[in-house]
PDB file of C-alpha atoms in Angstrom:
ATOM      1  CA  UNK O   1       0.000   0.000   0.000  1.00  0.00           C
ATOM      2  CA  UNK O   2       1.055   3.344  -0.964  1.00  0.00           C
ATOM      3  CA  UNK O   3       1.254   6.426   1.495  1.00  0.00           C
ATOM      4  CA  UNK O   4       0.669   9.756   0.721  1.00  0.00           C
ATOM      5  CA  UNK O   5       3.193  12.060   2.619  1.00  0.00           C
ATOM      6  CA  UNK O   6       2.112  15.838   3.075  1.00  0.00           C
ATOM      7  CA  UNK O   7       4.957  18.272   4.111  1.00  0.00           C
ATOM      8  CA  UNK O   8       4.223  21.083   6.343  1.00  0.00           C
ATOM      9  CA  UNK O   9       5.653  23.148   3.487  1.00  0.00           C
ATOM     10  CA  UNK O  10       3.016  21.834   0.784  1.00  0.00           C
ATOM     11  CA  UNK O  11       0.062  22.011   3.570  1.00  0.00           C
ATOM     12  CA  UNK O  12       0.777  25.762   3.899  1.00  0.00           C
ATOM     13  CA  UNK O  13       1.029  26.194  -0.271  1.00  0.00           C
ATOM     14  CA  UNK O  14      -1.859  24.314  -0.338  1.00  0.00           C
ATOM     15  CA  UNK O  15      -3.652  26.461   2.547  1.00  0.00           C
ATOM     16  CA  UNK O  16      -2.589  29.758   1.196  1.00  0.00           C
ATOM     17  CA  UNK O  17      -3.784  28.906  -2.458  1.00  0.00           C
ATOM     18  CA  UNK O  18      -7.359  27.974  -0.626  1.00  0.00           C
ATOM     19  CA  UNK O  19      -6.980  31.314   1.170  1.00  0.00           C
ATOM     20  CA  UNK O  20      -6.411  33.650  -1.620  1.00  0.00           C
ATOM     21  CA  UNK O  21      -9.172  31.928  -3.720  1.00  0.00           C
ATOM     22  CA  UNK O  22     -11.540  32.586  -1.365  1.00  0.00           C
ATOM     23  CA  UNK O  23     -10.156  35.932  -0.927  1.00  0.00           C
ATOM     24  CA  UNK O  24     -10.684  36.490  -4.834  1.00  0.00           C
ATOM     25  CA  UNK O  25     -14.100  36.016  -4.765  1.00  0.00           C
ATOM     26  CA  UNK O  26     -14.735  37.884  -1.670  1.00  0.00           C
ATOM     27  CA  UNK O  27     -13.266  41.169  -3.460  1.00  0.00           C
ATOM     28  CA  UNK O  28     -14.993  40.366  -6.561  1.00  0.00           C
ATOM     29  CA  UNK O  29     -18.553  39.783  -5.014  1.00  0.00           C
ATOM     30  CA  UNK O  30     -17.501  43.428  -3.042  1.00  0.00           C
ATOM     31  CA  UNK O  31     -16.269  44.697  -6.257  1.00  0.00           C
ATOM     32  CA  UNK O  32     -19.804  43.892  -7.864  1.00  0.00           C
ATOM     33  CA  UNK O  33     -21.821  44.614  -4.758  1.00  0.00           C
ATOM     34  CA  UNK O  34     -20.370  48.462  -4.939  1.00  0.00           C
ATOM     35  CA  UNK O  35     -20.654  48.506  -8.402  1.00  0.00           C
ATOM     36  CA  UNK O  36     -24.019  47.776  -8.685  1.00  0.00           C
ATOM     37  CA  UNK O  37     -24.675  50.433  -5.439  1.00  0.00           C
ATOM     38  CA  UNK O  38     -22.800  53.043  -7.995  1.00  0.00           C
ATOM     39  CA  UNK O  39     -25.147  52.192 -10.357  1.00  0.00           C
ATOM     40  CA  UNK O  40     -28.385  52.508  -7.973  1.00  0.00           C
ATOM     41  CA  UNK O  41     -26.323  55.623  -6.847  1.00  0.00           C
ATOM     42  CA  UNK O  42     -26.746  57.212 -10.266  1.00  0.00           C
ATOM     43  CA  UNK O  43     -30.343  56.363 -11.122  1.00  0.00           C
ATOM     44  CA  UNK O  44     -31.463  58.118  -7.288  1.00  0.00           C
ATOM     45  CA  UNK O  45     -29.033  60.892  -8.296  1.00  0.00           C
ATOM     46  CA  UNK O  46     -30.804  61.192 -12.038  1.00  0.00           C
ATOM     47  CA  UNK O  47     -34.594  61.004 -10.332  1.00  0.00           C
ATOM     48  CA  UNK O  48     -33.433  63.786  -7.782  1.00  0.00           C
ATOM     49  CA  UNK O  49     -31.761  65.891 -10.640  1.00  0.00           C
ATOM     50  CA  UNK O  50     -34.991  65.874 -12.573  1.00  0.00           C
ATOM     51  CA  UNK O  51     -37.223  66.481  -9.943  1.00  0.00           C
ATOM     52  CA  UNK O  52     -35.880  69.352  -8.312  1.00  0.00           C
ATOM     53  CA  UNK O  53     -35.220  70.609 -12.044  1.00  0.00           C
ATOM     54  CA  UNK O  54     -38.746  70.995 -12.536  1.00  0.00           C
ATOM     55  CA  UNK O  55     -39.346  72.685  -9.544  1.00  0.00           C
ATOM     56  CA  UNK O  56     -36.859  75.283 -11.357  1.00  0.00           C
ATOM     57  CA  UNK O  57     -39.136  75.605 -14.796  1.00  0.00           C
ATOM     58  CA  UNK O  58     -41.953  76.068 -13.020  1.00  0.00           C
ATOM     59  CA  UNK O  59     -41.014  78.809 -10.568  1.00  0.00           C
ATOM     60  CA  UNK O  60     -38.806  80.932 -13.172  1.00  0.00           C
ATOM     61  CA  UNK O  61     -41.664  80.147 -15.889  1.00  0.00           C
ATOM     62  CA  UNK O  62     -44.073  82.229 -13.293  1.00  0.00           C
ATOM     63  CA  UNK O  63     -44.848  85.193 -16.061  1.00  0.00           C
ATOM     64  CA  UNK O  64     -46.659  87.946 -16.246  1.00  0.00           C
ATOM     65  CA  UNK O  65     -50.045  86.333 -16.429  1.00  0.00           C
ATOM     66  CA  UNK O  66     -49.791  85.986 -12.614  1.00  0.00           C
ATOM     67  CA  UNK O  67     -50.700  89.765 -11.740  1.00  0.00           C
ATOM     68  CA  UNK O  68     -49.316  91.899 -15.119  1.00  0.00           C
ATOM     69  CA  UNK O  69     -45.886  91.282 -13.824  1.00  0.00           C
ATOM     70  CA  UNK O  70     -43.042  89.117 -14.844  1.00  0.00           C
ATOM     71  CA  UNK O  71     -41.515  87.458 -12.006  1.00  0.00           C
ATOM     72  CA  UNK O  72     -39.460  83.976 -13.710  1.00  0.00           C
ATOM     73  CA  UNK O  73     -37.176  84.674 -16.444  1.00  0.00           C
ATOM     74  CA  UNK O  74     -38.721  83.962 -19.471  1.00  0.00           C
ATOM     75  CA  UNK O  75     -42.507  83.644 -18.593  1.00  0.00           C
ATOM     76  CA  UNK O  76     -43.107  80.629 -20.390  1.00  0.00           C
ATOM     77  CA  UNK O  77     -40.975  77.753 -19.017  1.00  0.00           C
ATOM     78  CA  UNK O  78     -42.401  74.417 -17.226  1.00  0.00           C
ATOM     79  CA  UNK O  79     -46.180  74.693 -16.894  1.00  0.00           C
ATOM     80  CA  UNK O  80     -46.286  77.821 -17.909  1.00  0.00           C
ATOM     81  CA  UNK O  81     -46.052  77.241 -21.525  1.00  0.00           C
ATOM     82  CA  UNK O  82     -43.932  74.877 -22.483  1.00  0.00           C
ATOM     83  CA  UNK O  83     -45.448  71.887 -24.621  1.00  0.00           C
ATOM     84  CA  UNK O  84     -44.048  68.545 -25.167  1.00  0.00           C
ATOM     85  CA  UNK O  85     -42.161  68.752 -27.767  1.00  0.00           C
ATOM     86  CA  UNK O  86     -40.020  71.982 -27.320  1.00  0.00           C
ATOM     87  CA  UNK O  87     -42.607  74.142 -29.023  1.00  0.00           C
ATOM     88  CA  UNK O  88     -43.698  77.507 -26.402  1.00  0.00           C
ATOM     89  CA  UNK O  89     -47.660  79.042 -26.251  1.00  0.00           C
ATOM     90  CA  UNK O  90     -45.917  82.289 -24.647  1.00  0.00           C
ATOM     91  CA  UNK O  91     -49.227  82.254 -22.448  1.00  0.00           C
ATOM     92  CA  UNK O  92     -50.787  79.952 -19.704  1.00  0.00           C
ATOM     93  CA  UNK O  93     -52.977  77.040 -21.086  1.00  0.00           C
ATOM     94  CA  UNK O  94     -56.503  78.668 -20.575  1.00  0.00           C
ATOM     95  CA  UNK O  95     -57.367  75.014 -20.035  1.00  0.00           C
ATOM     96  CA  UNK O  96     -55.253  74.793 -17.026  1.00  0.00           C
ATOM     97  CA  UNK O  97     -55.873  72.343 -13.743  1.00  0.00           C
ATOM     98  CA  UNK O  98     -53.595  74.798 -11.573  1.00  0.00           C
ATOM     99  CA  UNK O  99     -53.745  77.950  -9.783  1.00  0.00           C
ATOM    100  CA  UNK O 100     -51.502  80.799  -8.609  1.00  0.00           C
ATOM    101  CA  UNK O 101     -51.801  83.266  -6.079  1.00  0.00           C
ATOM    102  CA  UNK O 102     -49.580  86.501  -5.639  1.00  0.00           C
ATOM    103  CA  UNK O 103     -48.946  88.368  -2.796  1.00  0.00           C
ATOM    104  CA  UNK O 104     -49.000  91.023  -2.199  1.00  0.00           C
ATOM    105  CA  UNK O 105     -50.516  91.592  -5.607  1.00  0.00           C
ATOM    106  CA  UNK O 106     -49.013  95.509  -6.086  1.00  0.00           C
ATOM    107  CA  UNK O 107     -46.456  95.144  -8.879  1.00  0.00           C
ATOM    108  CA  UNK O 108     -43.111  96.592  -7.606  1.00  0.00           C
ATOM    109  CA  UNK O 109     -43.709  95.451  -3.980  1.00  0.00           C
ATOM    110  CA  UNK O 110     -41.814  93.032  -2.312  1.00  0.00           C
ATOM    111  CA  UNK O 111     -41.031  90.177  -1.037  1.00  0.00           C
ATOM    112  CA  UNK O 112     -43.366  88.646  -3.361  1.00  0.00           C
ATOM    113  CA  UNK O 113     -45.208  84.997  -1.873  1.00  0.00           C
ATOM    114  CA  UNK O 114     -45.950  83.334  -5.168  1.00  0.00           C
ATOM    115  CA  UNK O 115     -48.176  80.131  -4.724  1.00  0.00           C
ATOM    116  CA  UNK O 116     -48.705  77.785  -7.546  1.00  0.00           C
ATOM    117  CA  UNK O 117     -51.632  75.137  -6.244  1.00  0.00           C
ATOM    118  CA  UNK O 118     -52.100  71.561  -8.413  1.00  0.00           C
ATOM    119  CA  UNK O 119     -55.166  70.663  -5.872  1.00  0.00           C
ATOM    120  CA  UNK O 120     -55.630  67.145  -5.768  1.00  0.00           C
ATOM    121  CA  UNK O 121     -54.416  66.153  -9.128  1.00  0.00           C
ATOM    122  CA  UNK O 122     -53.215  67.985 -12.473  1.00  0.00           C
ATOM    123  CA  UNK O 123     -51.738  66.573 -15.195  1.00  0.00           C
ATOM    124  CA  UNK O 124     -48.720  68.460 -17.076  1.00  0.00           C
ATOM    125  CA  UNK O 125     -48.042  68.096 -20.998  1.00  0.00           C
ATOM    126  CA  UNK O 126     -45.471  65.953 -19.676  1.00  0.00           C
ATOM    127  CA  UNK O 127     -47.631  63.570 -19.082  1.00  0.00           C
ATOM    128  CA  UNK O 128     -46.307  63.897 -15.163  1.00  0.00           C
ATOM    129  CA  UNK O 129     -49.292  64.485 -12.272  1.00  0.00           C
ATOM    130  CA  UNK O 130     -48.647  66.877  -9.942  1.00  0.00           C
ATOM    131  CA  UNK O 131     -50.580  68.024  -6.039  1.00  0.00           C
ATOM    132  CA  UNK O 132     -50.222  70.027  -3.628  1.00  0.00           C
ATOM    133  CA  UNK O 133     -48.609  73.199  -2.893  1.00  0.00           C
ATOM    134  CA  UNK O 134     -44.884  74.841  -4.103  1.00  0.00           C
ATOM    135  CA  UNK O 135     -44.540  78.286  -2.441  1.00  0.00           C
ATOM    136  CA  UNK O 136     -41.974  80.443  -3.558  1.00  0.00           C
ATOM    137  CA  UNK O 137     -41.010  83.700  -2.214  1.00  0.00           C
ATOM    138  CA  UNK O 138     -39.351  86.025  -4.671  1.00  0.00           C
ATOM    139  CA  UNK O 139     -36.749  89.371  -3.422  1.00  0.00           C
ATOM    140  CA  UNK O 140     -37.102  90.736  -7.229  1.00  0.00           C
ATOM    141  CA  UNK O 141     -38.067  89.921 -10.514  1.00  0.00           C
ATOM    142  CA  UNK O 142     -35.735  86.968 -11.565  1.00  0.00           C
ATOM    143  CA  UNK O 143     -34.472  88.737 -14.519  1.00  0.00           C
ATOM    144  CA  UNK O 144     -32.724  91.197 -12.403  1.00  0.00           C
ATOM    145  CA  UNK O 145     -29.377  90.401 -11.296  1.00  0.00           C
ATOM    146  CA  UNK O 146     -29.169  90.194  -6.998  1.00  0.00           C
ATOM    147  CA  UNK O 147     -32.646  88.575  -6.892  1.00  0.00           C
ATOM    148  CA  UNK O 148     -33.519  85.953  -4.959  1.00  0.00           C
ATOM    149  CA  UNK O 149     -36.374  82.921  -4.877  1.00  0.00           C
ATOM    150  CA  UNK O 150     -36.869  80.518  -2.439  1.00  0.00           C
ATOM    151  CA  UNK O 151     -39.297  78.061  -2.007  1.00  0.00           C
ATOM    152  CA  UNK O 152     -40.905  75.152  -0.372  1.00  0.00           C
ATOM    153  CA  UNK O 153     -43.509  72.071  -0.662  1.00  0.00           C
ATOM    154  CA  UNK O 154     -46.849  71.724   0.636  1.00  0.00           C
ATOM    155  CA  UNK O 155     -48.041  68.479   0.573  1.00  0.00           C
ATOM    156  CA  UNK O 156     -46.194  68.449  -2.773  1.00  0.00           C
ATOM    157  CA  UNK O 157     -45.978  65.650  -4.949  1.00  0.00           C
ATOM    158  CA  UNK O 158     -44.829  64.698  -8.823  1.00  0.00           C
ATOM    159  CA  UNK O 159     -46.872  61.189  -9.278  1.00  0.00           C
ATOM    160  CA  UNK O 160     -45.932  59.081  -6.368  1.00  0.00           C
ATOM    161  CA  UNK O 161     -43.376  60.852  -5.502  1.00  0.00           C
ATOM    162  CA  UNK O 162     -43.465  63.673  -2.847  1.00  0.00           C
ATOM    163  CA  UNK O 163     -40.901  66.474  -2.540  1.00  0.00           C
ATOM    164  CA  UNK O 164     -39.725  68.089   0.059  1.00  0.00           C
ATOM    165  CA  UNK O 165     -36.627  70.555   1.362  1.00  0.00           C
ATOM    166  CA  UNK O 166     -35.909  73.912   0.234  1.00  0.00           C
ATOM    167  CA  UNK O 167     -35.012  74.825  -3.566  1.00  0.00           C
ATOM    168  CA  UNK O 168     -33.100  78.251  -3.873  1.00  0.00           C
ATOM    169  CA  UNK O 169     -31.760  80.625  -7.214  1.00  0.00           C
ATOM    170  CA  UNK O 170     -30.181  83.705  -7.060  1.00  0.00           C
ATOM    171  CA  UNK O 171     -29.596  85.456 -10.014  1.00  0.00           C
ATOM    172  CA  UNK O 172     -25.843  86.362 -10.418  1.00  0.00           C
ATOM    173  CA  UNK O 173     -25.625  87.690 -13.810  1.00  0.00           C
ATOM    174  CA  UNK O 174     -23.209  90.137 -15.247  1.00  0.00           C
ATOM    175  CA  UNK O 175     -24.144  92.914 -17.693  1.00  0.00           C
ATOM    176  CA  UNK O 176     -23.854  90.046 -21.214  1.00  0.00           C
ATOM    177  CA  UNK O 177     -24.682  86.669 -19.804  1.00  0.00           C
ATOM    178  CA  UNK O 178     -27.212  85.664 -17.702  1.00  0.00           C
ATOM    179  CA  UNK O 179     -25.953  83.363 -14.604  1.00  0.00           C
ATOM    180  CA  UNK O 180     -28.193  81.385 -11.635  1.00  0.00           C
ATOM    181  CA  UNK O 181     -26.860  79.855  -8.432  1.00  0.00           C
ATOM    182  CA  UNK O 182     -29.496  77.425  -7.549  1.00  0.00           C
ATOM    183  CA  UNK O 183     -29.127  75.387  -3.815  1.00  0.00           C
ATOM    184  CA  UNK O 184     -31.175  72.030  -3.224  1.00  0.00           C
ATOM    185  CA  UNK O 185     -30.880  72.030   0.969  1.00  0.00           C
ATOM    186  CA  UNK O 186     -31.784  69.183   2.930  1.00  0.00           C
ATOM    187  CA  UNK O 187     -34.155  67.522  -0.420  1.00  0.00           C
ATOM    188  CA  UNK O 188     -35.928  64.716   0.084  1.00  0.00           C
ATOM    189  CA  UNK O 189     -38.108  62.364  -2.340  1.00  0.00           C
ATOM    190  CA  UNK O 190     -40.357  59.778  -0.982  1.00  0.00           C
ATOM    191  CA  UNK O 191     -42.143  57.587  -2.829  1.00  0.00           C
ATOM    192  CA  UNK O 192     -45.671  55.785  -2.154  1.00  0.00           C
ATOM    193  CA  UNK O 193     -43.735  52.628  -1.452  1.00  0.00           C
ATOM    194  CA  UNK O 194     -41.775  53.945   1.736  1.00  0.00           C
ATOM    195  CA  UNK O 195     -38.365  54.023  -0.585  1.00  0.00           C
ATOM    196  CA  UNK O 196     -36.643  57.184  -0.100  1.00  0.00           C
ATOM    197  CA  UNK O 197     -33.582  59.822  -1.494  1.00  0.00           C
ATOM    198  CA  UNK O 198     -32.076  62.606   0.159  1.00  0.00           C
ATOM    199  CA  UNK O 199     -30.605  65.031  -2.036  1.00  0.00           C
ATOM    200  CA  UNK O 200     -28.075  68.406  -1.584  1.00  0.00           C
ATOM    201  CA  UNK O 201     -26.687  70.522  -4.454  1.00  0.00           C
ATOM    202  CA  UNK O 202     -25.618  73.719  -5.288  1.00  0.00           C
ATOM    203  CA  UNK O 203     -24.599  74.726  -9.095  1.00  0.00           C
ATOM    204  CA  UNK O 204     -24.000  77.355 -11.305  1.00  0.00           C
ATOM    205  CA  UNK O 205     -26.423  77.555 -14.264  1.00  0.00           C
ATOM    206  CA  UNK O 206     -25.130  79.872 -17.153  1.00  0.00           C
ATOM    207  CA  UNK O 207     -26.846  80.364 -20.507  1.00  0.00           C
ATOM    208  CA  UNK O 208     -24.311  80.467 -23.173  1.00  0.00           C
ATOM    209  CA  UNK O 209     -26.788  80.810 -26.138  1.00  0.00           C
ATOM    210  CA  UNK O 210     -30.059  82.906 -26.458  1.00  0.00           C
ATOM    211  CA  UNK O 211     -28.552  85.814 -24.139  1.00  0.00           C
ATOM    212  CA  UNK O 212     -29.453  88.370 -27.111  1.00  0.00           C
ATOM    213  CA  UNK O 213     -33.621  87.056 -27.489  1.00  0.00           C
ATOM    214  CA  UNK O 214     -34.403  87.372 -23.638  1.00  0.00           C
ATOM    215  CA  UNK O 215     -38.608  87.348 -24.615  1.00  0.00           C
ATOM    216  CA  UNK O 216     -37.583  84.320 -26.507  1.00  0.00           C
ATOM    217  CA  UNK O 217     -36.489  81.033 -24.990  1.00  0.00           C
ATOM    218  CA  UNK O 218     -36.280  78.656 -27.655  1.00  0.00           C
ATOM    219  CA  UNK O 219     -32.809  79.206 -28.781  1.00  0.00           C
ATOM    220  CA  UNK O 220     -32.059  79.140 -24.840  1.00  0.00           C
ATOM    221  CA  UNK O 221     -29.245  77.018 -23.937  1.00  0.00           C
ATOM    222  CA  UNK O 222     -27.774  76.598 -20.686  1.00  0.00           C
ATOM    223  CA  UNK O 223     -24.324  75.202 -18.971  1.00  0.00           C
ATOM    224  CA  UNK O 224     -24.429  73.564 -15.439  1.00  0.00           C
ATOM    225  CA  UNK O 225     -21.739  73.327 -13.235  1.00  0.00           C
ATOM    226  CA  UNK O 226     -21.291  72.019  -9.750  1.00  0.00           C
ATOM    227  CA  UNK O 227     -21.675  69.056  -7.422  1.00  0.00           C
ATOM    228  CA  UNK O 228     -23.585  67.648  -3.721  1.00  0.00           C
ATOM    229  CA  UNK O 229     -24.171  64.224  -2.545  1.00  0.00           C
ATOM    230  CA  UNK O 230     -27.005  61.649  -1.812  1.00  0.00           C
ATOM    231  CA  UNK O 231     -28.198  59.288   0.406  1.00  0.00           C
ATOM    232  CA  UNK O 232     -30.904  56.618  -0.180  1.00  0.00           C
ATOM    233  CA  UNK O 233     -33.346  54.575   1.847  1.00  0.00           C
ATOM    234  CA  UNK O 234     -30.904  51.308   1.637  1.00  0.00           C
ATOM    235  CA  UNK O 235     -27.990  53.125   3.245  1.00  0.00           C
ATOM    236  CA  UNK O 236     -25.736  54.186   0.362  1.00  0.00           C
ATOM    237  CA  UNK O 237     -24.274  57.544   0.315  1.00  0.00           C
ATOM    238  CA  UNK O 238     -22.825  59.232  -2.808  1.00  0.00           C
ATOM    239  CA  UNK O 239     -21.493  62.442  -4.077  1.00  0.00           C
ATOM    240  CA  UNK O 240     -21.229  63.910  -7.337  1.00  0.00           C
ATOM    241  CA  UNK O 241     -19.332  66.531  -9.422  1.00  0.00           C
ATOM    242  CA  UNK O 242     -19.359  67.781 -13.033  1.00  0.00           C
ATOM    243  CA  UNK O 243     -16.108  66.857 -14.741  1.00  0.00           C
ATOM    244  CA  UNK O 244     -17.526  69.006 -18.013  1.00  0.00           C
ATOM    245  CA  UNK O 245     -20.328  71.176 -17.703  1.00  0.00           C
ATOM    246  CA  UNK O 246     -23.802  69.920 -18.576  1.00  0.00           C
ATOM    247  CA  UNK O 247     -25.597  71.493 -21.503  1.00  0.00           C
ATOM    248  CA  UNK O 248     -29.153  71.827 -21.311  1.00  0.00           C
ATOM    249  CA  UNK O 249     -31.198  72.873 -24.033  1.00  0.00           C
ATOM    250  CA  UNK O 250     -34.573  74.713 -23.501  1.00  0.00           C
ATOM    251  CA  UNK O 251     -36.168  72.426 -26.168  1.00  0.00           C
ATOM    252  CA  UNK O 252     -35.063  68.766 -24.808  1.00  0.00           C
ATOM    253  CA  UNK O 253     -36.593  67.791 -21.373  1.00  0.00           C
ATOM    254  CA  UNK O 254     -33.259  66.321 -20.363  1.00  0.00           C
ATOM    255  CA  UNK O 255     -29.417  67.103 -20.380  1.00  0.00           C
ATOM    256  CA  UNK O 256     -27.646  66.639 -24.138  1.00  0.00           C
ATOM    257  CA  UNK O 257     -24.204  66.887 -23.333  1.00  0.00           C
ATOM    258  CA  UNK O 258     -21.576  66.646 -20.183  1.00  0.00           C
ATOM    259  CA  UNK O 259     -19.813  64.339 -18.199  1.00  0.00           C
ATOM    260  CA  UNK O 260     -21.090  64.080 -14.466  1.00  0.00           C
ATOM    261  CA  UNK O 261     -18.936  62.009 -11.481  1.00  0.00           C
ATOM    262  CA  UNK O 262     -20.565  59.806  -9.345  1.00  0.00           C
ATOM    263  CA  UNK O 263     -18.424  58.582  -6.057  1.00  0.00           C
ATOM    264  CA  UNK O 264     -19.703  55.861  -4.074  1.00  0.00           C
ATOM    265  CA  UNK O 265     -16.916  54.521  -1.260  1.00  0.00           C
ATOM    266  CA  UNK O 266     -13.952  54.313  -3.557  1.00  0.00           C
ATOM    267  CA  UNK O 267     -15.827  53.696  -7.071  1.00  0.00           C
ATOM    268  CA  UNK O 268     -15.647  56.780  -9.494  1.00  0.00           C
ATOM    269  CA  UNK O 269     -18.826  55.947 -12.139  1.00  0.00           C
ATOM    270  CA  UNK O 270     -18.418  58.418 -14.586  1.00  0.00           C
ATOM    271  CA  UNK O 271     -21.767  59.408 -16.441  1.00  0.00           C
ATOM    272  CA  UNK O 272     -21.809  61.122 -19.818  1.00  0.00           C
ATOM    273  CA  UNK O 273     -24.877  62.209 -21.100  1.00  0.00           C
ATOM    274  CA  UNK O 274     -23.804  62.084 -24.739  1.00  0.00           C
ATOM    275  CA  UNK O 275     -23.012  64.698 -27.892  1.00  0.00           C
ATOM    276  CA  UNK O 276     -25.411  67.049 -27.917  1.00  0.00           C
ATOM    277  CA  UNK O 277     -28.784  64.480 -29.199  1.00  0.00           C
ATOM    278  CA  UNK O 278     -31.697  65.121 -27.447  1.00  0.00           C
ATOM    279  CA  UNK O 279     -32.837  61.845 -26.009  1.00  0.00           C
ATOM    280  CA  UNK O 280     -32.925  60.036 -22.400  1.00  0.00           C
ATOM    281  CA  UNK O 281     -29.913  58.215 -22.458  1.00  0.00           C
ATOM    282  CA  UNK O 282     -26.697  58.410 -20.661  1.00  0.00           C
ATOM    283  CA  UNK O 283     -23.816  55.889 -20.588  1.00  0.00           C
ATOM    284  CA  UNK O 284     -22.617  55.011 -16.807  1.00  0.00           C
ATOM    285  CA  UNK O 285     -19.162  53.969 -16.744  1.00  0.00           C
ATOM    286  CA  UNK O 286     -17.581  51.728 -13.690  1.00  0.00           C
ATOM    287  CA  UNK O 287     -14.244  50.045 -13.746  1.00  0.00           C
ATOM    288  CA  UNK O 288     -14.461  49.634 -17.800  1.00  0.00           C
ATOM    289  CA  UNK O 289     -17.601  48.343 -17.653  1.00  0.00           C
ATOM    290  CA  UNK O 290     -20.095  50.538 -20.015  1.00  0.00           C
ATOM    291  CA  UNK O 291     -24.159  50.672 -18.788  1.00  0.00           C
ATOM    292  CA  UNK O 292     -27.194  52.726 -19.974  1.00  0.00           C
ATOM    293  CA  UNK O 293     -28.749  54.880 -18.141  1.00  0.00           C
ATOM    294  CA  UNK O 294     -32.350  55.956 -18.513  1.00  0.00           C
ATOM    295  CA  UNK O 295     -33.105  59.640 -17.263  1.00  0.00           C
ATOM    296  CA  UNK O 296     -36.353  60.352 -15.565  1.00  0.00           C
TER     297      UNK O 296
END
């Protein structure tokens, strides 16, 4: 009969080959694992993004049909005017399912509280249902540079999802472009289903084309710059930061261009939203790996 001998020298090559095997797969299942929270990471940060953007429309779209006096920047953005498909009514839908209320109504005087109500349901030409309340209080007519809006959620929500924190823009412009500051503080989106994001941002929105046709915004197109962070019901945090600004046309519903950085633990996913097409794609980029994203 033959006996197999095993050396104290082979047991341990034979133990640390076990070892680092296992160790493999225990950083490639963590590897995946934080890879797929990057990409969960990116779709909370792209719902946020677009929901606190159309808080934006709709408070600088508040025109002079309100009380004879302009108070957003073109009058006719978000639903104010604009129609699916990029093309502008310059006036309110006389059909409309929302109100607003301005106080005080005196032009010239404020602060201005500007109240847009949806009631208990009214549906957008985006197709999107909106309720409740979003009350924004205005230092000056946005088109003035040093003005200020602020405003908040009552009972607000965009489908199933209800909004709440503070959304801020302060017009910084200089005397031949027109430049925003706009603040997301302590956001919040929660959905029907208990799930959850928190959302904080602050960037820099400058319009690089349509300066010269301020009365009209189609040829409006905008760059955005800056960064803020996330956290989501599951317990991932995240930040984010423009690596090359973000254009935004007035005409496409989402962002055309740019490259945005999304950092979750030690993960970069790098998100570029294209060249220039108008369409809700966006390719997510982790460790080589190459994924679509839809935007909201």
């Amino acid at each position: 009969m033959k006996t197999s001998l095993i050396t104290k020298s082979t047991l341990a090559v034979l133990l640390l080959g076990a070892f680092t095997f296992t160790a493999c797969k225990k950083e490639a299942s963590k590897s995946a694992e934080e890879e797929q929270a990057t990409v969960e990471s990116t779709e909370n940060n792209s719902e946020a993004d677009a929901v606190y953007d159309d808080v934006f429309n709709n408070t600088m779209g508040i025109g002079a049909e309100a009380n004879g006096e302009s108070l957003g920047i073109t009058g006719g953005v978000g639903v104010f005017g604009r129609i699916e498909g990029g093309s502008y009514s310059g006036r309110v839908d006389s059909t409309r399912c929302f109100t607003v209320t301005v106080s005080p109504l005196t032009p010239g005087v404020f602060p201005k509280t500007v109240t847009i109500s949806f009631g208990d349901g009214c549906k957008g030409k985006d197709g999107r249902v909106r309720r409740g309340k979003i009350i924004t209080v205005f230092t000056g007519p946005m088109g003035i540079p040093g003005s200020k809006a602020t405003t908040t959620f009552e009972n607000h929500k965009i489908d199933s999802v209800k909004v709440q924190g503070v959304h801020e823009v302060t017009n910084n412009s200089t005397s031949n472009n027109r430049i925003f500051t706009t603040k997301v503080i302590e956001g919040k989106l929660t959905w029907d289903s208990g799930r959850w994001v928190k959302w904080a941002s602050v960037r820099t929105v400058a319009q690089i084309e349509g300066n010269g046709t301020p009365l009209w915004p189609l040829d409006d197109i905008f760059s955005i710059t800056g960064g803020g962070r996330g956290e989501n019901s599951r317990g991932k945090t995240w930040s984010h930061e423009t690596l090359e600004p973000l254009i935004k046309k007035f005409t496409c519903n989402w962002i055309s261009k740019g490259v945005l950085r999304i950092r979750y633990n030690d993960i970069n996913g790098v998100l570029n939203f294209g060249d220039g097409r108008c369409d809700n794609k966006a390719e997510l980029t982790i460790n080589g790996n190459v994924r679509i994203i839809t935007l909201p």
